[in-house]
Structures are given as structure tokens and as C-alpha cells.
C-alpha positions as a printed Julia matrix, in Angstrom:
423×3 Matrix{Float64}:
   0.0     0.0    0.0
   1.33    3.43  -0.87
   2.14    5.79   1.97
  -0.45    8.3    0.77
  -3.55    6.62   2.14
  -6.79    8.48   1.63
  -7.76    9.89   5.03
 -11.38   10.19   6.07
 -12.72   12.33   8.87
 -10.85   12.77  12.15
 -12.5    10.41  14.65
 -10.59   11.52  17.7
  -7.69   13.63  18.91
  -5.74   13.09  22.1
  -2.79   14.86  23.68
  -0.23   12.9   21.63
  -2.11   11.44  18.65
  -4.9    11.85  16.09
  -7.19    9.11  14.77
  -8.56    9.19  11.2
 -11.07    7.02   9.37
  -9.74    5.16   6.3
 -12.48    5.09   3.63
 -10.49    2.6    1.49
 -10.0     0.13   4.38
 -13.39   -0.33   6.05
 -13.24   -1.13   9.77
  -9.76    0.42  10.11
  -8.36    3.74  11.31
  -5.02    5.52  11.05
  -3.3     6.33  14.36
  -1.11    9.38  13.74
   1.39   10.33  16.48
   2.33   13.94  17.28
   5.68   15.45  18.29
   4.19   16.31  21.67
   5.07   15.24  25.22
   2.76   15.95  28.16
   2.55   15.24  31.89
  -0.05   15.69  34.62
  -3.02   15.62  32.22
  -1.25   18.16  29.98
  -0.55   20.6   32.85
   2.96   20.43  31.39
   3.35   20.02  27.65
   6.17   20.53  25.19
   6.98   19.94  21.58
   9.65   17.27  21.16
  11.05   16.98  17.65
  11.0    13.35  16.49
   8.79   12.04  19.31
   6.04   10.91  16.91
   8.46    8.58  15.09
   9.94    7.26  18.35
   6.48    6.61  19.79
   5.27    4.92  16.6
   8.32    2.62  16.47
   7.85    1.65  20.11
   4.11    0.94  19.78
   4.51   -0.98  16.51
   7.2    -3.3   17.97
   5.3    -3.91  21.21
   2.03   -4.68  19.44
   3.81   -6.94  16.94
   5.4    -8.86  19.81
   2.06   -9.29  21.59
   0.2   -10.18  18.42
   2.75  -12.83  17.42
   2.43  -14.28  20.93
  -1.33  -14.64  20.39
  -2.76  -11.63  22.27
  -5.74  -10.04  20.5
  -4.9    -6.42  19.63
  -6.23   -3.68  17.36
  -2.86   -3.27  15.63
  -2.82   -4.07  11.89
   0.51   -2.76  10.59
   2.96    0.12  10.69
   2.05    2.53   7.89
   4.75    5.23   8.02
   7.4     6.56  10.39
   4.77    8.3   12.48
   1.55    6.35  11.94
   0.08    2.85  12.06
  -3.15    1.24  10.92
  -5.45   -0.27  13.56
  -8.85   -1.91  13.7
 -11.51    0.69  14.46
 -12.58    0.24  18.09
 -14.98    1.94  20.43
 -12.67    2.66  23.36
 -13.53    1.65  26.92
 -12.67    4.75  29.0
 -10.56    2.92  31.58
  -6.79    2.96  32.04
  -5.69   -0.44  33.32
  -2.48   -0.32  35.32
  -0.41   -3.35  36.24
   2.4    -2.97  38.79
   5.25   -5.24  39.82
   6.99   -2.63  42.0
   5.34    0.02  44.2
   6.29    3.51  43.04
   4.69    6.73  41.77
   1.01    7.39  42.49
   0.59    4.07  44.32
   2.8     5.4   47.16
   0.76    8.6   47.41
  -2.49    6.62  47.63
  -1.07    4.04  50.04
   1.05    5.88  52.6
   3.19    3.55  54.67
   4.15    1.37  51.69
   7.82    1.87  50.86
   9.03    2.37  47.29
  10.29   -0.93  45.87
   7.65   -3.13  47.54
   7.08   -6.04  45.13
   3.68   -7.41  44.17
   3.26  -11.17  43.59
   1.15  -11.6   41.48
   1.42   -8.15  39.89
  -1.14   -5.66  41.19
  -3.92   -4.45  38.91
  -5.65   -1.09  39.29
  -8.04    0.83  37.09
  -8.65    4.52  36.55
 -11.63    6.17  34.86
 -10.51    8.49  32.05
 -11.73   11.88  33.18
  -9.2    14.73  32.82
 -11.4    17.21  34.7
 -11.29   14.98  37.81
  -7.69   13.78  37.33
  -8.58   10.22  36.28
 -10.07    8.9   39.55
  -9.31    5.32  40.63
 -12.27    3.0   40.1
 -13.2    -0.38  41.52
 -14.51   -3.33  39.5
 -17.91   -2.68  41.06
 -17.99    0.89  39.74
 -17.1    -0.31  36.26
 -19.83   -2.99  36.29
 -22.43   -0.58  37.7
 -21.6     2.0   34.99
 -23.25   -0.45  32.52
 -21.15    0.87  29.65
 -22.06   -0.36  26.18
 -19.56   -0.13  23.29
 -20.12   -1.38  19.73
 -23.14   -3.26  21.07
 -21.21   -5.04  23.85
 -22.31   -4.35  27.42
 -19.42   -4.27  29.87
 -20.38   -6.67  32.67
 -18.55   -9.01  35.05
 -17.3   -11.3   32.25
 -15.8    -8.4   30.26
 -14.19   -6.86  33.35
 -12.64  -10.23  34.28
 -11.33  -10.68  30.72
  -9.7    -7.23  30.75
  -8.16   -7.78  34.2
  -6.74  -11.2   33.19
  -5.48   -9.82  29.88
  -3.79   -6.88  31.62
  -1.8    -9.25  33.82
  -0.8   -11.51  30.91
   0.25   -8.55  28.72
   2.33   -7.12  31.57
   4.01  -10.48  32.25
   4.87  -11.01  28.57
   6.45   -7.54  28.3
   8.22   -7.94  31.64
   9.73  -11.24  30.45
  10.67   -9.66  27.09
  12.64   -6.83  28.72
  14.59   -9.17  31.03
  17.2   -10.3   28.44
  18.12   -6.58  28.09
  18.62   -6.42  31.87
  15.71   -3.99  32.08
  13.0    -4.09  34.75
   9.43   -3.36  33.65
   8.12   -1.67  36.8
   4.53   -0.98  35.73
   2.38   -0.62  32.63
  -0.73    1.32  31.59
  -2.97    0.0   28.8
  -6.43    0.51  27.32
  -8.95   -1.79  25.68
 -11.53   -1.2   22.98
 -14.35   -3.16  21.39
 -13.57   -3.95  17.74
 -16.58   -2.54  15.83
 -16.54   -5.43  13.32
 -15.87   -8.48  15.52
 -17.43   -7.07  18.74
 -14.43   -8.48  20.64
 -12.52   -6.8   23.43
  -8.99   -6.17  22.16
  -5.9    -4.37  23.42
  -6.09   -0.97  21.69
  -4.67    2.59  21.8
  -0.83    2.56  22.03
   1.92    1.14  24.23
   4.88    3.49  24.0
   7.39    5.07  26.35
   4.58    7.05  28.03
   2.87    3.77  28.99
   5.38    2.19  31.37
   8.25    2.65  33.78
  11.52    1.01  32.68
  14.48    0.77  35.02
  17.72   -0.58  33.51
  19.35   -3.0   36.01
  16.31   -2.41  38.25
  17.79    0.97  39.2
  15.32    3.84  39.41
  18.03    6.48  38.97
  18.59    5.15  35.42
  14.89    5.42  34.42
  14.36    5.64  30.66
  10.59    6.33  30.55
   8.4     9.45  30.65
   9.0     9.78  34.4
  12.32   11.47  33.48
  10.18   14.26  31.94
   7.67   14.39  34.82
  10.58   14.76  37.3
  12.12   17.85  35.6
  12.25   20.88  37.91
  12.09   23.12  34.84
  11.94   22.3   31.15
  15.06   23.64  29.44
  16.21   22.71  25.9
  19.05   20.65  27.51
  16.59   18.83  29.79
  14.33   18.0   26.82
  17.36   16.61  24.94
  18.05   14.31  27.89
  14.44   13.1   27.87
  14.59   12.59  24.1
  17.78   10.51  24.44
  15.94    8.28  26.94
  13.06    7.83  24.48
  15.5     6.98  21.67
  17.27    4.47  23.92
  13.95    2.66  24.39
  12.97    2.81  20.7
  16.32    1.23  19.7
  16.02   -1.58  22.22
  12.34   -2.3   21.71
  13.18   -3.77  18.29
  15.33   -6.36  20.07
  12.22   -7.6   21.92
  11.19   -9.29  18.65
  14.37  -11.39  18.58
  15.93  -13.97  20.86
  19.52  -15.19  21.14
  18.39  -18.52  22.48
  18.02  -21.36  19.96
  16.31  -24.66  20.5
  14.92  -27.59  18.55
  12.88  -30.74  19.01
  14.12  -33.99  17.5
  11.44  -36.66  17.19
  12.83  -40.2   16.99
  10.31  -42.77  15.73
  10.84  -46.51  15.96
   9.13  -47.11  12.64
   7.92  -45.03   9.67
   4.39  -46.33  10.41
   4.33  -43.8   13.28
   4.8   -40.85  10.9
   1.31  -39.35  11.21
   1.63  -39.26  15.04
   5.03  -37.53  14.67
   3.71  -34.99  12.14
   1.26  -33.82  14.83
   4.19  -33.16  17.19
   5.99  -31.21  14.45
   2.89  -29.15  13.67
   2.39  -28.28  17.33
   6.08  -27.29  17.67
   5.61  -24.89  14.75
   2.88  -23.01  16.68
   5.54  -22.18  19.3
   8.11  -21.27  16.63
  10.28  -24.27  17.53
  12.09  -26.11  14.7
  11.4   -29.85  14.69
  13.19  -32.69  12.91
  11.88  -36.21  12.36
  14.18  -39.27  12.35
  13.61  -43.04  12.14
  15.64  -45.31  14.4
  14.98  -48.39  16.56
  16.74  -48.85  19.89
  15.92  -52.57  19.72
  16.99  -53.27  16.14
  19.84  -50.75  15.72
  21.04  -49.39  19.07
  24.39  -48.3   17.6
  22.6   -46.16  15.0
  20.26  -44.67  17.67
  23.27  -43.57  19.72
  25.04  -42.23  16.62
  22.02  -40.08  15.74
  21.91  -38.87  19.36
  25.58  -37.78  19.25
  24.94  -35.88  16.0
  22.5   -33.6   17.9
  24.64  -33.37  21.03
  27.65  -32.19  19.08
  26.48  -28.96  17.47
  25.65  -26.97  20.59
  21.95  -26.35  19.86
  19.77  -27.08  22.93
  17.63  -30.09  22.03
  14.63  -31.92  23.46
  14.26  -35.5   22.19
  10.78  -36.99  21.79
  10.72  -40.8   21.6
   7.84  -42.27  19.59
   7.77  -46.07  19.78
   4.74  -48.34  19.77
   4.53  -51.78  21.44
   7.65  -52.01  23.61
   9.25  -48.57  24.01
  13.0   -49.14  24.28
  13.75  -45.87  22.49
  12.92  -43.34  25.24
  14.6   -45.22  28.11
  17.77  -45.97  26.07
  18.02  -42.32  24.99
  17.38  -41.11  28.54
  20.13  -43.33  29.93
  22.65  -42.06  27.36
  22.14  -38.3   27.05
  22.06  -35.34  29.42
  19.43  -33.67  27.23
  15.73  -33.97  28.14
  13.83  -36.91  26.62
  10.04  -37.24  26.66
   8.11  -40.37  25.63
   5.1   -39.94  23.38
   4.06  -43.51  22.47
   1.38  -43.97  19.76
  -0.86  -46.36  21.67
  -3.2   -48.69  19.78
  -6.62  -49.62  21.13
  -5.97  -53.38  21.39
  -2.69  -53.44  23.39
  -2.44  -49.83  24.58
  -2.94  -50.49  28.3
  -0.15  -53.1   28.33
   2.21  -51.21  25.98
   2.21  -48.01  28.02
   4.03  -49.73  30.9
   7.26  -49.87  28.88
   7.21  -46.05  28.93
   6.19  -45.72  32.58
   8.18  -48.44  34.44
  11.79  -47.45  33.86
  15.07  -48.72  35.35
  16.48  -46.48  38.08
  18.56  -43.49  36.99
  16.32  -42.63  34.01
  14.14  -39.55  33.89
  11.93  -39.48  30.82
   8.34  -38.41  31.44
   5.52  -39.76  29.27
   2.76  -37.8   27.61
   0.26  -39.49  25.3
  -0.81  -36.4   23.4
   1.45  -35.24  20.53
   0.45  -31.62  21.3
   1.34  -32.25  24.95
   4.84  -33.42  23.99
   5.38  -30.22  21.96
   4.08  -28.09  24.82
   6.42  -29.83  27.28
   9.37  -29.02  25.01
   8.14  -25.41  24.65
   7.99  -25.04  28.44
  11.64  -26.14  28.66
  12.75  -23.66  25.95
  10.51  -20.95  27.42
  12.79  -20.79  30.46
  15.42  -19.05  28.28
  13.41  -17.83  25.3
  10.93  -15.02  25.95
   9.21  -15.45  22.56
   8.31  -19.09  23.29
   7.3   -18.17  26.84
   5.05  -15.39  25.5
   3.18  -17.89  23.31
   2.68  -20.26  26.26
   1.44  -17.38  28.46
  -0.88  -16.15  25.76
  -2.31  -19.67  25.23
  -3.16  -19.85  28.93
  -4.97  -16.52  28.7
  -6.89  -17.4   25.52
  -8.01  -20.77  26.94
  -9.25  -19.01  30.08
 -11.1   -16.38  28.01
 -12.81  -18.94  25.78
 -14.09  -20.87  28.83
 -15.31  -17.63  30.38
 -17.15  -16.67  27.18
 -18.64  -20.17  26.77
 -19.97  -19.95  30.33
 -21.51  -16.52  29.66
 -23.14  -17.76  26.45
 -24.57  -20.84  28.16
 -26.01  -18.79  31.0
 -27.61  -16.35  28.53
 -29.28  -19.29  26.76
 -30.53  -20.82  30.02
 -31.78  -17.49  31.32
């Protein structure tokens, strides 16, 4: 698409951005950032050359990361240096805040709590967007009693629960993503909207350097977020340059959130090519986590020397590997592998209906000194491998975390639907 999109009418204008309809792309809007920085509900505001581009880069990377993980967002794609295309949403006028460390306004509202107090799980708060009254804090009850309706969706208990759960998951994914850069995500502010076409609640608005507190090495004195602007005694050109350098620092590093240094792969060993369709399911499930998967055929009973040679091939190239042993009838493959490698091995036997109950014992009753767990589901074997890689790979971890959230949401929505039918 060319950069000169046809703009429709201005739908909205905030302190730092403008929103335009896109007549050629129905159901979408253009989010245009401004070179403006504000604090204290615009009590302080300044022009900052280049801020629109920095903000747009930051938001585009963060939304891409979340979307690839499986979080539902309004983001469609980056359109230019200073604008991106998003699904048109009716915005829910609540700022959701998730905190890992007590600082800022939390300390003012909760005297007696020292800065640095850590919340496990992270603490969630909400604020009603109302500049005239300085965005008062709201409770869940107030939000439910407000009986808001956006794009035909009434905001009730189910919707509030979904937003609260999503806020925590989004915070945890971003927190995990900043850790490899030795950066602590202290807190995060986000907003949701109802997509006017799908009627779904999605993460909307922007997530840029105004949306969070970031402390390199967990050290507040090195803060790189908008707090460095809020804290200025007076705004001088030099002070604004310092703030801008902080914003640029974040925009450069946020692109690294989409990459990971950590490699990993799954190697599926099958005792016979007749097990191929079972193994293909493992490979397909690995792909959903972005994990490369190789399939090999080898029998520990009929060619133990070859099995051990294949094993040493994967031990020798330095790529962290999880072996999945797929052997029907008597599973010698998993136990032999487990006894001869320091890498994790998981059994995933393809059990047949006639002998399955007897066959499974060869995977469960192992000689001492072997540690290979057994999972019967091919998807389960892939998930087990993903959980191992997720310990060192924030992109895999983000997909696992997002899956948990989406499963929870779909159960919640199914329950709501069922109750509406019964009522």
C-alpha cells in the first residue's frame, strides 16, 4: 500500500495522537502520532522533535510482539514513520495499570508502603478516564455498575474479568521480554476497545514510552521512561534533549524484543515409519511455538548403535535439544536415549486400542537413573518441550502465556453464552 492513504474524517484527537477514518480500508483507522510530550493531564506540555516517530516505532514493535504471541490487539501494521493502521474500536474509558513494583502514584495513595515493595502476582488497578477529575481510581464494582455499552457489547462481570486477566498476561509477557536486556518493567498502563466489526474486546490505543516505567538494572536512577520528563524541575532545551535521548534508547532496544539469542529444537525419533502421522502432529504443534522440529527413524531394539550415533549428532552442534521418543509396542527408544544423554527426553508412544494399556508400561516403568516423562498427546509433547525452551526464550514463553490466557477467556465466554441461553 502506498504511503499516501486516503484519510477520512478525524475520529478523535488526544494529547499525543490523532485518529482518522480510512475510507479505502473499512473497519480500520489511522493512528497518527504527534511530536508532543505531556505530563499531569497536559498541565505540562512541550513539543519534542521526532517524538512521533519514536512513539510509533515503540508501539509498533510492542504490538507486533504481543500479536505474534497470540494476544488479540487492534494493531494491523505500521504505515509510516509516524503512523500505524489499527482496527476501528470503540474505546472503553478505563486505564488499566499493572504494577510489579510500588512507586509513583501508588505510594501517594497508600502511605506507609515503601518504594520498591514487590507485588506477587502483579497488582492491577483501574482509573476512569476523566481529565477534569484527574482520572479517579475505580473499583470493578464501579465499572460494572456503569453499565457501559460499546459497539453493542455491554461491559459486565465477564468483560471486566477478561480485561483484568489480559492486563496481567500482557504485563508479564512484556516484563519477560525486557529481562534479556537487563531492564526491569516496573509498571504498565494499557487501554482496551471493542472492535466494531468483531465485537471483541482487544488491546487498543498505544503502548509506548509514556505507557510504562523502565528501570535498567532495576535501578530507578537510570529510568528511561516518561518519568524522566515528569521529574524535571524546569523544562530547558538541555533537559528536553536528555528526555529525548531516553526515548530513543527505548525505541532502539524495543526492536530487540522481537528477537531472541536462544536457539532450540525438538528432535522426534520414531521406531518405525508407520508412526509418521503421530510424529507430524508433534511437528505441527512445535511450529505453533516457533520451535524447529526434525523427524528421524531409528529403533533402539533393532539398531542401538545407529540410535546412539544419531543422538551424538545432535549433542555435538551446541543447539539445545529436546528428544521426543515415539515407539509403539515395547518402548526401548525413550529409556535408552534417557540413559545415554544429558538432554531432556520425553516419551510420546502412539498407543493402539488393542494393546495400549499393556504397551504403556514400557514407557512408565523405567530402570532407576532414568528420567523421561511420558505424555500421550502429541500436542502435549510439543508443549512440554516449549515449556523447557521458554525458560530461556521469551518469545516461546510469551506464546505459552498467551495460550493460557486465551483458553481461560474462551471458557469464560462459553460460560456466559450458556447462561444467557438458560436465562
